[in-house]
mmCIF file of C-alpha atoms in Angstrom:
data_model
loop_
_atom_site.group_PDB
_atom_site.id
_atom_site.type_symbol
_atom_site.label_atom_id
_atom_site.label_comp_id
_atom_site.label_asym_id
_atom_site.label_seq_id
_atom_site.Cartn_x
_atom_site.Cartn_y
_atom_site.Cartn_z
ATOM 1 C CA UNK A 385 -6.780 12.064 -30.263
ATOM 2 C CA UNK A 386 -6.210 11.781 -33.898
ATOM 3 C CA UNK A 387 -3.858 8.746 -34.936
ATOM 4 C CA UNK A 388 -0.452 9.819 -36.950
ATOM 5 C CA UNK A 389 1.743 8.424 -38.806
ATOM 6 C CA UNK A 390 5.013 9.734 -40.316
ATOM 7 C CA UNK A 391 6.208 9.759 -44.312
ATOM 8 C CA UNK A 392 9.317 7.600 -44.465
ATOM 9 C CA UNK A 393 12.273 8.311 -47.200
ATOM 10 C CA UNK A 394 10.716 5.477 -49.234
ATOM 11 C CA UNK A 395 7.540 7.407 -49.290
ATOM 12 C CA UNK A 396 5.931 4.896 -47.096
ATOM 13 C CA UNK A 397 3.840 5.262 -44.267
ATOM 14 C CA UNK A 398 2.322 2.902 -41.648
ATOM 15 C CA UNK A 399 -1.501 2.736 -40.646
ATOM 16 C CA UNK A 400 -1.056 2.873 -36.971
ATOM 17 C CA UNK A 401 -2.655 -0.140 -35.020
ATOM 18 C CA UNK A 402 -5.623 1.372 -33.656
ATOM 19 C CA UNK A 403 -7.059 2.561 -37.145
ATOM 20 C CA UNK A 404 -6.426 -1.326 -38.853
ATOM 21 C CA UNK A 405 -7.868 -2.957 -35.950
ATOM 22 C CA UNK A 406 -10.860 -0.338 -36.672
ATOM 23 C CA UNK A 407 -10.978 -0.481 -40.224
ATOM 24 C CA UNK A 408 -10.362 -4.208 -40.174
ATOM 25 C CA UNK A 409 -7.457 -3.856 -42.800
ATOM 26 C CA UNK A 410 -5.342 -6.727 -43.579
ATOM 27 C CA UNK A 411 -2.019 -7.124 -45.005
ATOM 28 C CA UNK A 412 -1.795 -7.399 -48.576
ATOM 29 C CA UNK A 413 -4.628 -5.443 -49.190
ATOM 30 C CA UNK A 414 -5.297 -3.169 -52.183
ATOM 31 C CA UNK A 415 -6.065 0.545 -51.412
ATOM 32 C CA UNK A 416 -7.396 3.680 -53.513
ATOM 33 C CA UNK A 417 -5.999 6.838 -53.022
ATOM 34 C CA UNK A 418 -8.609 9.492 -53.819
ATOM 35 C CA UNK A 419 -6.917 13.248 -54.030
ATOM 36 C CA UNK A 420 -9.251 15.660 -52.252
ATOM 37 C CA UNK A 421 -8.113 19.403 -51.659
ATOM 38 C CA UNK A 422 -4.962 19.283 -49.666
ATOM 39 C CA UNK A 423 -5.817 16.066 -48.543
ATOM 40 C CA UNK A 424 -5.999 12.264 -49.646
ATOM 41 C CA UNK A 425 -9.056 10.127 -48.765
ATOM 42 C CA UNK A 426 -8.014 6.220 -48.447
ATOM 43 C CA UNK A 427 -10.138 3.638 -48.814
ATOM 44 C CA UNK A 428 -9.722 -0.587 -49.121
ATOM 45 C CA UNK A 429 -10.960 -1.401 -52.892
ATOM 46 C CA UNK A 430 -13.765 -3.770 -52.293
ATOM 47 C CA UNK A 431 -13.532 -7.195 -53.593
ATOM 48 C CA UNK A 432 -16.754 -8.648 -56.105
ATOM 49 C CA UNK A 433 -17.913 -10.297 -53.543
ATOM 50 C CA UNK A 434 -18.592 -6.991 -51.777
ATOM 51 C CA UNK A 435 -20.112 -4.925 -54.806
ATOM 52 C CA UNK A 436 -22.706 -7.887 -55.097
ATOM 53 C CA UNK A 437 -26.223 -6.168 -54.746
ATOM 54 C CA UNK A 438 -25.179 -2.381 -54.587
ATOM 55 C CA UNK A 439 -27.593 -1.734 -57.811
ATOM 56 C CA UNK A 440 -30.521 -3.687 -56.656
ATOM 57 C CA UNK A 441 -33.744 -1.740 -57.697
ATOM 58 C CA UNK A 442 -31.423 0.147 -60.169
ATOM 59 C CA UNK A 443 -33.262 1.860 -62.713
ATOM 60 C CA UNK A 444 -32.106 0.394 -66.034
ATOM 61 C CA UNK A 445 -34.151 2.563 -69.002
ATOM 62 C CA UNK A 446 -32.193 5.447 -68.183
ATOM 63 C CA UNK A 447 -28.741 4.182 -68.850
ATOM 64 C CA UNK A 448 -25.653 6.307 -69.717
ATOM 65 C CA UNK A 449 -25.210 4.126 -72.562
ATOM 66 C CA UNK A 450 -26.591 6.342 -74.798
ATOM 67 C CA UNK A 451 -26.077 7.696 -77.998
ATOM 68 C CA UNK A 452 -26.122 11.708 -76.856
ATOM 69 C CA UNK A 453 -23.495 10.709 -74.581
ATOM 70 C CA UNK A 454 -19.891 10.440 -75.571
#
């Protein structure tokens, strides 16, 4: 079964338990809230430490950095 949660009248809603322990959320952190259809995707926004590496093997002479692009 799906977990829930319900909108307060502060707008606020709380991640239930099972999905934290899960996700491994912590208080106090940061979150992204991506609109998708009738829907919202949430996801943790990851800390430098966590984007180190992601472009290893990158290709680098095809930038967007270019002057056709605006």
């Amino acid at each position: 079964m799906a977990a829930t949660a319900t909108l307060s009248s502060k707008f606020q809603i709380s991640i239930p338990k099972a999905v934290r322990d899960e996700q491994h959320w912590e208080a106090g952190q940061e979150f992204v809230f991506i609109p998708k259809g009738a829907g919202v995707l949430v996801m943790p926004v990851p800390t430098f430490d966590q984007l180190a590496g992601i472009a290893k093997g990158a290709r680098t002479d095809d930038t967007r950095d270019r002057k056709d692009r605006y």
